[in-house]
Structure formats: C-alpha cells, structure tokens
JSON list of C-alpha atoms in Angstrom, two decimals:
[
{"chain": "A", "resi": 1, "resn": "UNK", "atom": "CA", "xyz": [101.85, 138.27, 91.20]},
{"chain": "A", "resi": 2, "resn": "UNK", "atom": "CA", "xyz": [102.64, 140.21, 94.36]},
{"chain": "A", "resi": 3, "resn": "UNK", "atom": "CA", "xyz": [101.80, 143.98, 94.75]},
{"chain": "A", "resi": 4, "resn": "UNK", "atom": "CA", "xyz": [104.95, 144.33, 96.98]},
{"chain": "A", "resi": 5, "resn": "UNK", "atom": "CA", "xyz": [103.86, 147.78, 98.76]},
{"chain": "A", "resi": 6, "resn": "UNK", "atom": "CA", "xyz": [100.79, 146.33, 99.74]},
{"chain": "A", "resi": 7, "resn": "UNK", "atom": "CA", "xyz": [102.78, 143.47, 101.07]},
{"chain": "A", "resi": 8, "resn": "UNK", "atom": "CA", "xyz": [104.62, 145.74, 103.16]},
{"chain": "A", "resi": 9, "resn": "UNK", "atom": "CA", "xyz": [101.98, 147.95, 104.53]},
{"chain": "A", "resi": 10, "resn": "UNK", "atom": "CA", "xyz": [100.22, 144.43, 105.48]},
{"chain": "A", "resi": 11, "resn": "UNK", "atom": "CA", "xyz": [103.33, 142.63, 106.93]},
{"chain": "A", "resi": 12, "resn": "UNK", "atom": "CA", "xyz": [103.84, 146.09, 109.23]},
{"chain": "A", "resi": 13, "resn": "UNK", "atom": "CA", "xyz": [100.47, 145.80, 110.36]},
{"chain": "A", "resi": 14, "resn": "UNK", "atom": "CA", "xyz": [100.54, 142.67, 111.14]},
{"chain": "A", "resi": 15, "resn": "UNK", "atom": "CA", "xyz": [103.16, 142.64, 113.20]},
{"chain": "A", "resi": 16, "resn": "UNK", "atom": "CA", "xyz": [102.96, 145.75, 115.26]},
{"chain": "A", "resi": 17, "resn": "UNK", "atom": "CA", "xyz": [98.97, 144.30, 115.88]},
{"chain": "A", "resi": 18, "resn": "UNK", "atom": "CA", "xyz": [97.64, 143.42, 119.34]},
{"chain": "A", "resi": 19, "resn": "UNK", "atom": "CA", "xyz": [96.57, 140.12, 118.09]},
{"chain": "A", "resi": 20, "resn": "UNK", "atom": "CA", "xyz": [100.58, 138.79, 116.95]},
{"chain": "A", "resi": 21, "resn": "UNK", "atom": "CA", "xyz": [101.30, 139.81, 120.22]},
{"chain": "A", "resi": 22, "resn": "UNK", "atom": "CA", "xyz": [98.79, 137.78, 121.60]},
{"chain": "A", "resi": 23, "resn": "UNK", "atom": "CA", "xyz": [99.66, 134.86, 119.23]},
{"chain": "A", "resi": 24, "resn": "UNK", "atom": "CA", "xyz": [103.22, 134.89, 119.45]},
{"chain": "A", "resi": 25, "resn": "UNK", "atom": "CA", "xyz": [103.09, 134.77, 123.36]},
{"chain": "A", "resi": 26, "resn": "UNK", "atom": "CA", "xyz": [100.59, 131.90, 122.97]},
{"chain": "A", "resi": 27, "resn": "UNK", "atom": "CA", "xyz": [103.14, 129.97, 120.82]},
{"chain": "A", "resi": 28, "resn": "UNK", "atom": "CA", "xyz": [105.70, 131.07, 123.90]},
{"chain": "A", "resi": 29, "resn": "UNK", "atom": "CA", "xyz": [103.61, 129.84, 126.37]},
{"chain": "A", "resi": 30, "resn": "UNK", "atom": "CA", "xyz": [102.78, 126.45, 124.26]},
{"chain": "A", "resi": 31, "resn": "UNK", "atom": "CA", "xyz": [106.68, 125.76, 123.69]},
{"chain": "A", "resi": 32, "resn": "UNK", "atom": "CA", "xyz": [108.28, 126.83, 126.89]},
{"chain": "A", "resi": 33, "resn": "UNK", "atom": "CA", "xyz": [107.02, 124.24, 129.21]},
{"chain": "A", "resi": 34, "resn": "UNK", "atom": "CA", "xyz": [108.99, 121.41, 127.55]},
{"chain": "A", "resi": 35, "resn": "UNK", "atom": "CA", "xyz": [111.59, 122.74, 125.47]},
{"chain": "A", "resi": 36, "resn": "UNK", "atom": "CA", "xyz": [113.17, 125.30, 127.77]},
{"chain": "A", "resi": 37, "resn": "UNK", "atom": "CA", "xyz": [115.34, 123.17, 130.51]},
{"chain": "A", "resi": 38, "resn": "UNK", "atom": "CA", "xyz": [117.46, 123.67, 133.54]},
{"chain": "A", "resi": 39, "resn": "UNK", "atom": "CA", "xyz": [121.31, 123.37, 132.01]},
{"chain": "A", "resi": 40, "resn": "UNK", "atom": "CA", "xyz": [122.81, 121.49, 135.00]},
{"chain": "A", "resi": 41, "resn": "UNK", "atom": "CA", "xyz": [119.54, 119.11, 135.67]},
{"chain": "A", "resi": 42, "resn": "UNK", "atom": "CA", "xyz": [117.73, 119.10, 132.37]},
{"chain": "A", "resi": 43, "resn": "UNK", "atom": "CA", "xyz": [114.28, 119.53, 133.77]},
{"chain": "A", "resi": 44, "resn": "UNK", "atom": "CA", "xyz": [111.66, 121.15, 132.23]},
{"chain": "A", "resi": 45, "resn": "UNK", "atom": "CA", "xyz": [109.07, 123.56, 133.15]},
{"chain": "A", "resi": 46, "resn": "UNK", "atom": "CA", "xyz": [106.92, 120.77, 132.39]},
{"chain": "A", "resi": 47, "resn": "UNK", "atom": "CA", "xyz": [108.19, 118.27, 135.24]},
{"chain": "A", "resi": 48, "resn": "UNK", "atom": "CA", "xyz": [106.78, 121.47, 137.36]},
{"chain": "A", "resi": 49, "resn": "UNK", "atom": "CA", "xyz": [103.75, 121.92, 135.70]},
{"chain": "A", "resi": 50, "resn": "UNK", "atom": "CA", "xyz": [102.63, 117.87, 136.11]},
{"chain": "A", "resi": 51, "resn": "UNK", "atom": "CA", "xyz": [104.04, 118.02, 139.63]},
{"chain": "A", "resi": 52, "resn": "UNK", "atom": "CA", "xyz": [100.98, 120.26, 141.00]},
{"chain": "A", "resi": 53, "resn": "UNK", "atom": "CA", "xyz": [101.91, 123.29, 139.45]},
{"chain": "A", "resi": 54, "resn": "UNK", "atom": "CA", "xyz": [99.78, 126.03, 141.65]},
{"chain": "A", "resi": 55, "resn": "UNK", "atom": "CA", "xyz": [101.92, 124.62, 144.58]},
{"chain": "A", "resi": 56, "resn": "UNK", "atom": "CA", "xyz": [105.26, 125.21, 143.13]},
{"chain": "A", "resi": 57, "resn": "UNK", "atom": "CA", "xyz": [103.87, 128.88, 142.05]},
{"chain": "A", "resi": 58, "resn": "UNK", "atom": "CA", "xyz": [103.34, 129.27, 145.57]},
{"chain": "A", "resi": 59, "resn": "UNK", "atom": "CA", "xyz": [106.99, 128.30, 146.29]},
{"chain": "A", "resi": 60, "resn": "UNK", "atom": "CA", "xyz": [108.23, 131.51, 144.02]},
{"chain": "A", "resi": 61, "resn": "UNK", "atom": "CA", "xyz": [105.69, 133.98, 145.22]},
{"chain": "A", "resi": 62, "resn": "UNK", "atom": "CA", "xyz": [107.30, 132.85, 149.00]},
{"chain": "A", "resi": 63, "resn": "UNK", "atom": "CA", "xyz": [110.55, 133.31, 148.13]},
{"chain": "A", "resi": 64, "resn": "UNK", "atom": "CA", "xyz": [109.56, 136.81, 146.38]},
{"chain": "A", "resi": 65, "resn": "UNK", "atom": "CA", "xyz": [108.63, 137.57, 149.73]},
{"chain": "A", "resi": 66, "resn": "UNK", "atom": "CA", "xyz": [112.04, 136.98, 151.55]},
{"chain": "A", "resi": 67, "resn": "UNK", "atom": "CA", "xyz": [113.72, 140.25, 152.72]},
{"chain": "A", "resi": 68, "resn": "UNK", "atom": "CA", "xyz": [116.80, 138.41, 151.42]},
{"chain": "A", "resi": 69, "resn": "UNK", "atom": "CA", "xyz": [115.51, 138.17, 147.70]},
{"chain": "A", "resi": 70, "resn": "UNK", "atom": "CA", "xyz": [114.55, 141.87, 147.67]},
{"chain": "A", "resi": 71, "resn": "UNK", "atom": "CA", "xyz": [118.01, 142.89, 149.14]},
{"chain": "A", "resi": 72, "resn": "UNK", "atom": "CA", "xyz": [119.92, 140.95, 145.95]},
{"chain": "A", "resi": 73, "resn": "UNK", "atom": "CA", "xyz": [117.90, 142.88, 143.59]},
{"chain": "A", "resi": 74, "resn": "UNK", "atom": "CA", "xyz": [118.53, 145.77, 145.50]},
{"chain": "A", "resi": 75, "resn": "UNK", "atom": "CA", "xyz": [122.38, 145.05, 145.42]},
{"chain": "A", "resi": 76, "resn": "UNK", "atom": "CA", "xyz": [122.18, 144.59, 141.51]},
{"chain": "A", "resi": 77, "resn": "UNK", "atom": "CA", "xyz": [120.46, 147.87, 140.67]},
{"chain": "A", "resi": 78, "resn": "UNK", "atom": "CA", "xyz": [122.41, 149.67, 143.05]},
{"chain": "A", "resi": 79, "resn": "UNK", "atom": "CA", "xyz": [125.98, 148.70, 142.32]},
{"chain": "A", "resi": 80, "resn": "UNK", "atom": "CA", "xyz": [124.86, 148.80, 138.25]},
{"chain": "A", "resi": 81, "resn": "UNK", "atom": "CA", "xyz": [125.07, 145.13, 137.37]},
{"chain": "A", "resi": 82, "resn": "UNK", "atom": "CA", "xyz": [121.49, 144.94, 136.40]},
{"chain": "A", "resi": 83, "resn": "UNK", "atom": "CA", "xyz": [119.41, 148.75, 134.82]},
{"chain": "A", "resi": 84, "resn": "UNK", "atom": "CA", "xyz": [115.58, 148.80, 135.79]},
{"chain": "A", "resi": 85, "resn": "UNK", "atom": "CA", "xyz": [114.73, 147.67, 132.24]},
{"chain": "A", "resi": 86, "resn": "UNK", "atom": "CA", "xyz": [117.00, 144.45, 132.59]},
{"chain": "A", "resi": 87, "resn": "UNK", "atom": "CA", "xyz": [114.91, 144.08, 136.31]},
{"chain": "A", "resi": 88, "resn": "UNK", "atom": "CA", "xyz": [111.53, 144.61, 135.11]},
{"chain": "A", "resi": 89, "resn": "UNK", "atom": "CA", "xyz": [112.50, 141.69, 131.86]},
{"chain": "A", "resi": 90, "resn": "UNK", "atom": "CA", "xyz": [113.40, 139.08, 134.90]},
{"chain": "A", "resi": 91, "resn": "UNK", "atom": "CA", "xyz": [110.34, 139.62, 136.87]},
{"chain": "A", "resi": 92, "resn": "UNK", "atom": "CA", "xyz": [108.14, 139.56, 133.50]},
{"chain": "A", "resi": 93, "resn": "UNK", "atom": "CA", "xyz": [110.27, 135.81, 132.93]},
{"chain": "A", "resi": 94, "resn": "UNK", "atom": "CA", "xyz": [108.73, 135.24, 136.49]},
{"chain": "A", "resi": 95, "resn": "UNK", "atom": "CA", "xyz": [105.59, 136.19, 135.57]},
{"chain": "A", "resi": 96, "resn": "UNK", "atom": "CA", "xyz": [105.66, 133.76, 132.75]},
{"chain": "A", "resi": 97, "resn": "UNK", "atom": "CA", "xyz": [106.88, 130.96, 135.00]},
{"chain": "A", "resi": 98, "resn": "UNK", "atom": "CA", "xyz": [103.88, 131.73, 137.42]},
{"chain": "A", "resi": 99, "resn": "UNK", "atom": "CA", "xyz": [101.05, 132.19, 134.04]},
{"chain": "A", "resi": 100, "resn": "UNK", "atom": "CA", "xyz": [102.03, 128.27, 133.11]},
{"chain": "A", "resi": 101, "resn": "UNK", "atom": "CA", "xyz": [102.12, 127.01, 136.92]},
{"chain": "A", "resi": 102, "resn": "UNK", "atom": "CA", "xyz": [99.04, 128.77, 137.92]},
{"chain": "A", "resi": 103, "resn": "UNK", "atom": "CA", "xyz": [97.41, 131.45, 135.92]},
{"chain": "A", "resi": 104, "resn": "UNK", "atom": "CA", "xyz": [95.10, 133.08, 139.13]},
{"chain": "A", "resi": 105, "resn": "UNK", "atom": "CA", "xyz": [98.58, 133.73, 140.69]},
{"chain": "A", "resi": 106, "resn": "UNK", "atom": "CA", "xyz": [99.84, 136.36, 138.35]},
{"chain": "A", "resi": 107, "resn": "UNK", "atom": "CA", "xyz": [97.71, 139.55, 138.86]},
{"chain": "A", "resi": 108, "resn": "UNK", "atom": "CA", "xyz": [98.03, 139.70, 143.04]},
{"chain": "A", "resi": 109, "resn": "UNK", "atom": "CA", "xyz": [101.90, 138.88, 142.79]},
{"chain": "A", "resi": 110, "resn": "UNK", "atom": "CA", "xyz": [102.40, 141.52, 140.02]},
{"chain": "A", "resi": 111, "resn": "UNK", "atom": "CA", "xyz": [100.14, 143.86, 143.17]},
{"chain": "A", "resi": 112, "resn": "UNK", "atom": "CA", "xyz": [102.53, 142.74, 145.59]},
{"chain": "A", "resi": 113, "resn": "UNK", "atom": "CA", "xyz": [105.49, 142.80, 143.87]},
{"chain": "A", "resi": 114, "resn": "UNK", "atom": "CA", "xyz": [104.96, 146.41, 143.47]},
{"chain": "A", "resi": 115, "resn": "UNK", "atom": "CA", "xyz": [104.16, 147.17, 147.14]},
{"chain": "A", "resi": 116, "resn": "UNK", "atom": "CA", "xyz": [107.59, 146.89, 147.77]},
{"chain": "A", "resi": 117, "resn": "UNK", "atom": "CA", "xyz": [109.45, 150.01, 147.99]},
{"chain": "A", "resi": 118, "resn": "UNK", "atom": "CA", "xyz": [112.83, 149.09, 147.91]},
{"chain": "A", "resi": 119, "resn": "UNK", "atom": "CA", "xyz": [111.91, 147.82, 144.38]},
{"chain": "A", "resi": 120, "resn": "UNK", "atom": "CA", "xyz": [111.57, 149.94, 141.05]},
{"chain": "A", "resi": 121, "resn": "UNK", "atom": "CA", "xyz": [107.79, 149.81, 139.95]},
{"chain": "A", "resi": 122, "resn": "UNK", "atom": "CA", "xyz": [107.42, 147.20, 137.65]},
{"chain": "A", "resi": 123, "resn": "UNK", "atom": "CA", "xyz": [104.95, 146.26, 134.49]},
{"chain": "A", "resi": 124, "resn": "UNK", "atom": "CA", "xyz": [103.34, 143.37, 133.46]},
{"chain": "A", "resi": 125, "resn": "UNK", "atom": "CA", "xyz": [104.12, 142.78, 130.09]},
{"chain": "A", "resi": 126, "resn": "UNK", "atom": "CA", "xyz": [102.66, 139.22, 129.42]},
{"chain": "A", "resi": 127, "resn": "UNK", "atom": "CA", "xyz": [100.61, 139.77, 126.47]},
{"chain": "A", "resi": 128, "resn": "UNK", "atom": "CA", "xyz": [102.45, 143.11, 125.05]},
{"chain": "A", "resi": 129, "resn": "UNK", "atom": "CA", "xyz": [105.79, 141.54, 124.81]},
{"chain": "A", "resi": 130, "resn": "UNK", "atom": "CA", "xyz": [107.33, 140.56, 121.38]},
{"chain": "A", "resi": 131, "resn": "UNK", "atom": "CA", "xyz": [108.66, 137.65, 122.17]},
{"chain": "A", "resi": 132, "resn": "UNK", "atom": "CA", "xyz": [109.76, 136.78, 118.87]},
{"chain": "A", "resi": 133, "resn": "UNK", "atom": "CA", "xyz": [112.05, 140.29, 118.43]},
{"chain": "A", "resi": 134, "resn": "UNK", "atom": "CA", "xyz": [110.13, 141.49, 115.30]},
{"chain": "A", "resi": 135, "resn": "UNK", "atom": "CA", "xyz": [109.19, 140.37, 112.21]},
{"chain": "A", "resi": 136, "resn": "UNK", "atom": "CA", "xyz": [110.09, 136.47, 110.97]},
{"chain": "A", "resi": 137, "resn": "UNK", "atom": "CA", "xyz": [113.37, 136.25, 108.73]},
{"chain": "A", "resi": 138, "resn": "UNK", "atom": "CA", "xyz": [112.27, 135.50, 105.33]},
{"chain": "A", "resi": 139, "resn": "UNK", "atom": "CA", "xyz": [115.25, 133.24, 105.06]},
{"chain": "A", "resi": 140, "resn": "UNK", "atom": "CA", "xyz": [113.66, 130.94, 106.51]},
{"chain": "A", "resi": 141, "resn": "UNK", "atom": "CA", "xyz": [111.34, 130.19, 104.43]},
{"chain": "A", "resi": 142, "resn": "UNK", "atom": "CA", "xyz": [113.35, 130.96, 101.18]},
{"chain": "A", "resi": 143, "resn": "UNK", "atom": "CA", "xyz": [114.16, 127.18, 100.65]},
{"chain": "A", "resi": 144, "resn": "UNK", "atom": "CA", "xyz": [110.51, 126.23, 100.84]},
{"chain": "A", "resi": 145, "resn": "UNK", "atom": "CA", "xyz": [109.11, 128.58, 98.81]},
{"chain": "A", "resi": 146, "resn": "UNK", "atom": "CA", "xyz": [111.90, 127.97, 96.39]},
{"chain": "A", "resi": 147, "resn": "UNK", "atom": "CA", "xyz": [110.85, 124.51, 96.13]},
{"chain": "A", "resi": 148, "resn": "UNK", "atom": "CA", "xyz": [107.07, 125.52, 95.98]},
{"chain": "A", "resi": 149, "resn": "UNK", "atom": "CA", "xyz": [107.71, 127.41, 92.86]},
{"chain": "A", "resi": 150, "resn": "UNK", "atom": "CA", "xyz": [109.35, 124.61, 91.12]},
{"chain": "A", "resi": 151, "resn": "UNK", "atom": "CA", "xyz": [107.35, 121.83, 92.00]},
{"chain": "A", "resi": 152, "resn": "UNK", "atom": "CA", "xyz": [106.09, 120.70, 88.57]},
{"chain": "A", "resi": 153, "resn": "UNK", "atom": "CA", "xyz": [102.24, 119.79, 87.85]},
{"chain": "A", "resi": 154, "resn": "UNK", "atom": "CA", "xyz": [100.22, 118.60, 85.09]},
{"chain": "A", "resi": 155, "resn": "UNK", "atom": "CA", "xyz": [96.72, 119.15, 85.06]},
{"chain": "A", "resi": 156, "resn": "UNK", "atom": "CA", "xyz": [94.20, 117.02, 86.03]},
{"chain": "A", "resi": 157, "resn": "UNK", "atom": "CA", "xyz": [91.42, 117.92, 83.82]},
{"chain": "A", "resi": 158, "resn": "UNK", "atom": "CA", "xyz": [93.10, 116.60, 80.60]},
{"chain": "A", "resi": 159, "resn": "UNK", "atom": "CA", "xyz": [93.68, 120.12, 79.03]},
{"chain": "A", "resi": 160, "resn": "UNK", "atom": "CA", "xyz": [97.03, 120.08, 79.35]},
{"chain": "A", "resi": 161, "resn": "UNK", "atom": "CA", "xyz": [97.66, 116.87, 76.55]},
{"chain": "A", "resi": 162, "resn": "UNK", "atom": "CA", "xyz": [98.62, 118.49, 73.76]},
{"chain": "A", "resi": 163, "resn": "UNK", "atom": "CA", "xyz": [99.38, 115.83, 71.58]},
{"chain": "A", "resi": 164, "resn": "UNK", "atom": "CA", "xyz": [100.40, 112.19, 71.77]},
{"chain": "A", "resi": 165, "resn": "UNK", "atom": "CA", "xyz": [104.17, 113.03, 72.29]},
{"chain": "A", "resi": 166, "resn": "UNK", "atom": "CA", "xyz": [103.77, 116.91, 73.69]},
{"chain": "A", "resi": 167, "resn": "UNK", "atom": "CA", "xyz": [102.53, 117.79, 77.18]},
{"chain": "A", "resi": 168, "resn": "UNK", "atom": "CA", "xyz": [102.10, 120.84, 78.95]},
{"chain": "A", "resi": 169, "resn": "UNK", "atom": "CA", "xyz": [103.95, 121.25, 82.44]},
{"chain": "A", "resi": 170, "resn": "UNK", "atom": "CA", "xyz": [102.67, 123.99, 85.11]},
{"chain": "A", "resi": 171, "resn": "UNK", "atom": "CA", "xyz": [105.49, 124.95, 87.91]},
{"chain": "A", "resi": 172, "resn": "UNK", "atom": "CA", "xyz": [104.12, 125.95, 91.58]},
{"chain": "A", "resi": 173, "resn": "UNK", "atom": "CA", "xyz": [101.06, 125.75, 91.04]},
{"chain": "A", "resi": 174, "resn": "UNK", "atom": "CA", "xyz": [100.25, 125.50, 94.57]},
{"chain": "A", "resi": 175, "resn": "UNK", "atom": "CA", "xyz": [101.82, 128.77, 95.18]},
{"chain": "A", "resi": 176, "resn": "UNK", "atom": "CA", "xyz": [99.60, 130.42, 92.27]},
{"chain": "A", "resi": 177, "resn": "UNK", "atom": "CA", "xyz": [96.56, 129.19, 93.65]},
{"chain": "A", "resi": 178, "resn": "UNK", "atom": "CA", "xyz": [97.73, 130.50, 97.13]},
{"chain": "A", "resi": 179, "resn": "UNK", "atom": "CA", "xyz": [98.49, 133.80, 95.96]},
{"chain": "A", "resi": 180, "resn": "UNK", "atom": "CA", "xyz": [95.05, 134.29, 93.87]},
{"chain": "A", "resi": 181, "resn": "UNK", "atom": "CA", "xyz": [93.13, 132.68, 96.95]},
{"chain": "A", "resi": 182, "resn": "UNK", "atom": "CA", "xyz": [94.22, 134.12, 101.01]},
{"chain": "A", "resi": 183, "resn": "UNK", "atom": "CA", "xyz": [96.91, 136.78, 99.75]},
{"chain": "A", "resi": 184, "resn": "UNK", "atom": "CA", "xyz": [94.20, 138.28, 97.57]},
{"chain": "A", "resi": 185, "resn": "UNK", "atom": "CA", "xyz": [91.79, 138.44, 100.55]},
{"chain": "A", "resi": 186, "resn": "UNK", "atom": "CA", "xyz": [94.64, 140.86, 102.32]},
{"chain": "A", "resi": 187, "resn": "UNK", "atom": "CA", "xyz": [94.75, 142.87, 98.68]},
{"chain": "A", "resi": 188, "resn": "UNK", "atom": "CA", "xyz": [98.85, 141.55, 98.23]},
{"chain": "A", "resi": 189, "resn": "UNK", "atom": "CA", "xyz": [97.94, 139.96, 94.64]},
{"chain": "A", "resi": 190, "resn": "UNK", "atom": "CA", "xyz": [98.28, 141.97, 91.83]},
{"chain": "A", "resi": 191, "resn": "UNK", "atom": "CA", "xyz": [96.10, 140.34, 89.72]},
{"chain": "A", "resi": 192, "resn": "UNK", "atom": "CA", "xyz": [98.12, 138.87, 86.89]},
{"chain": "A", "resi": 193, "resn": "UNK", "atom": "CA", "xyz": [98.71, 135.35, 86.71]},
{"chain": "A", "resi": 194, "resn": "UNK", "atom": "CA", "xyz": [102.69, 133.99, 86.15]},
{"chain": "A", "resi": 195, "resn": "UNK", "atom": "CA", "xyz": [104.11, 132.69, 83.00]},
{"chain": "A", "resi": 196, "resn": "UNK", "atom": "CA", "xyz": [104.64, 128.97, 84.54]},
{"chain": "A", "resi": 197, "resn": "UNK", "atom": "CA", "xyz": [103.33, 126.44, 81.62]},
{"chain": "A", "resi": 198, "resn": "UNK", "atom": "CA", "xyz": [106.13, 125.06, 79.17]},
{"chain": "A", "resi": 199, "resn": "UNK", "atom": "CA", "xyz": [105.57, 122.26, 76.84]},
{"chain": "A", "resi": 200, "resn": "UNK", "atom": "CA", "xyz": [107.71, 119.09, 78.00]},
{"chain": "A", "resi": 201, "resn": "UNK", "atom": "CA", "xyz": [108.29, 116.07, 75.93]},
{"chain": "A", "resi": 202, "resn": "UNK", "atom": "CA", "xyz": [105.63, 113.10, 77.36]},
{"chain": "A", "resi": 203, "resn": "UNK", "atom": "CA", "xyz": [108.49, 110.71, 77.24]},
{"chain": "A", "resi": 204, "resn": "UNK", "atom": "CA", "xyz": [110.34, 113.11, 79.43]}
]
C-alpha cells in the first residue's frame, strides 16, 4: 500500500523542515525540566524552575560574567581540551538552561556573551538545533506496527458472516484505514488495498 519513493522524498522533507526543528526542540524543552537530573544530587531542572526561576537565570548570567569563568574557557580552547564547535554546543546547553528559567533572558546574554573578546563568537542555535540527531529509528516502532498488522477484526456491519459456521477475518485493519486516510493526504499510498481477509472457522 506504500509508494516507498514518495515515502522517502516525504520523510527527507520532513525532517530537514524548519518546523521538526521547531517541534523536536519543543519536545526538548517539555522533557528536560524533569527528566534530566544532577548525578550526585538528583535534582532536576524543575526544582529550579518552581524555585523562582528568572532569579536563578540571573545567578548563571552573573557567573558568565566572572573574569574567572571566561579565563577556564579560555584555558580549554587554548590548551585543545575543548574545539570552538564543542564551546559554542555548551553555551547553546546554557542557553537552554536560561530559555526554561526565564525566556526574556536569552537574547541580551547571547549579546553579551559575545562582547567578550577573549571568547570565540558564538551562535544561538535554540530553535535550529536537531536535537534528536536525525531521523527516528524505525526500530522502534517495528514491534508496534508488527502488532498493528496482525491485530485481527471482524466487521461490524454484518458483511463479513458468511455462513452459519464460516466467517470472514480482516488483519490490521487499523493500519489500512490509516494508510488510505493521513498517509494518502502526504501522496505515500499507492492506492491498492492489501490482501488481509481470510475465512476463519466461527467456532475458532
């Protein structure tokens, strides 16, 4: 039932859109609160957030200001523990942490951040970022849709009695109707319908 180039020219569009971008980092930003936490302490983002969030922004954004904080990324790029691309992924995971505390504070500490010289310039990657590393791994779903397609039905409507001892069984019929219904809208279905009826004893 799939038209599997279609599929593919979909799928790649999808996924190298603006808007997954912008969904995936809204998933991020929905998840990361509560179910990234401190290994030693076990707190969460979360216990920030509640705990007057624009205040503890203001807390990072102070200590971003510290000559001493600048001189330890300094150090790092210098001696080559850390590349510019590694630095400008930590302050982006900064930039996070200050979107969920207090969204106003992002913008002038990105401005600031790059006012310092000793610094490589650095880009604000909020809403750009994949943050899920490319398209989903079908194998994830492989078990699921495995058990879609051989989840058996009988139709409602009566039509499939066939006699007083025959009936007529119809396997995933949910993924049929899914198929003919929102992958047609994207052009993915093919437009033949599967071979999924047998006759089953009604005893059976």
């Amino acid at each position: 039932m799939i038209e599997k180039n279609n599929l593919e020219n979909v799928l790649t569009e999808m996924y190298t859109s603006v808007h997954w971008k912008k969904l995936v980092f809204s998933m991020y930003c929905a998840l990361y609160p509560s179910v990234v936490r401190d290994a030693r302490t076990n707190i969460s983002l979360q216990d920030f957030i509640d705990d007057d969030g624009p205040e503890w922004a203001e807390r990072i954004i102070e200590r971003m200001t510290e000559p001493s904080w600048t001189m330890g990324w300094v150090q790092k790029i210098v001696r080559g523990h850390v590349t510019e691309e590694e630095y400008n992924m930590a302050m982006n995971k900064l930039f996070v942490k200050l979107h969920m505390l207090d969204p106003q504070s992002v913008i002038p500490t990105f401005h600031l951040l790059n006012h310092i010289r000793a610094l490589p310039e650095c880009n604000l990657e909020l809403a750009t970022r994949d943050y899920l590393g490319g398209p989903l791994d079908a194998a994830a779903l492989s078990a699921h849709a495995r058990t879609a397609v051989t989840k058996k039905t009988m139709r409602s409507n009566g039509a499939s009695r066939m006699s007083l001892d025959k009936i007529e069984v119809f396997y995933g019929i949910d993924v049929e109707e899914f198929i003919m219904t929102e992958a047609r809208k994207v052009g993915v279905w093919n437009g033949r319908r599967p071979d999924n009826k047998r006759t089953s004893d009604l005893l059976d």
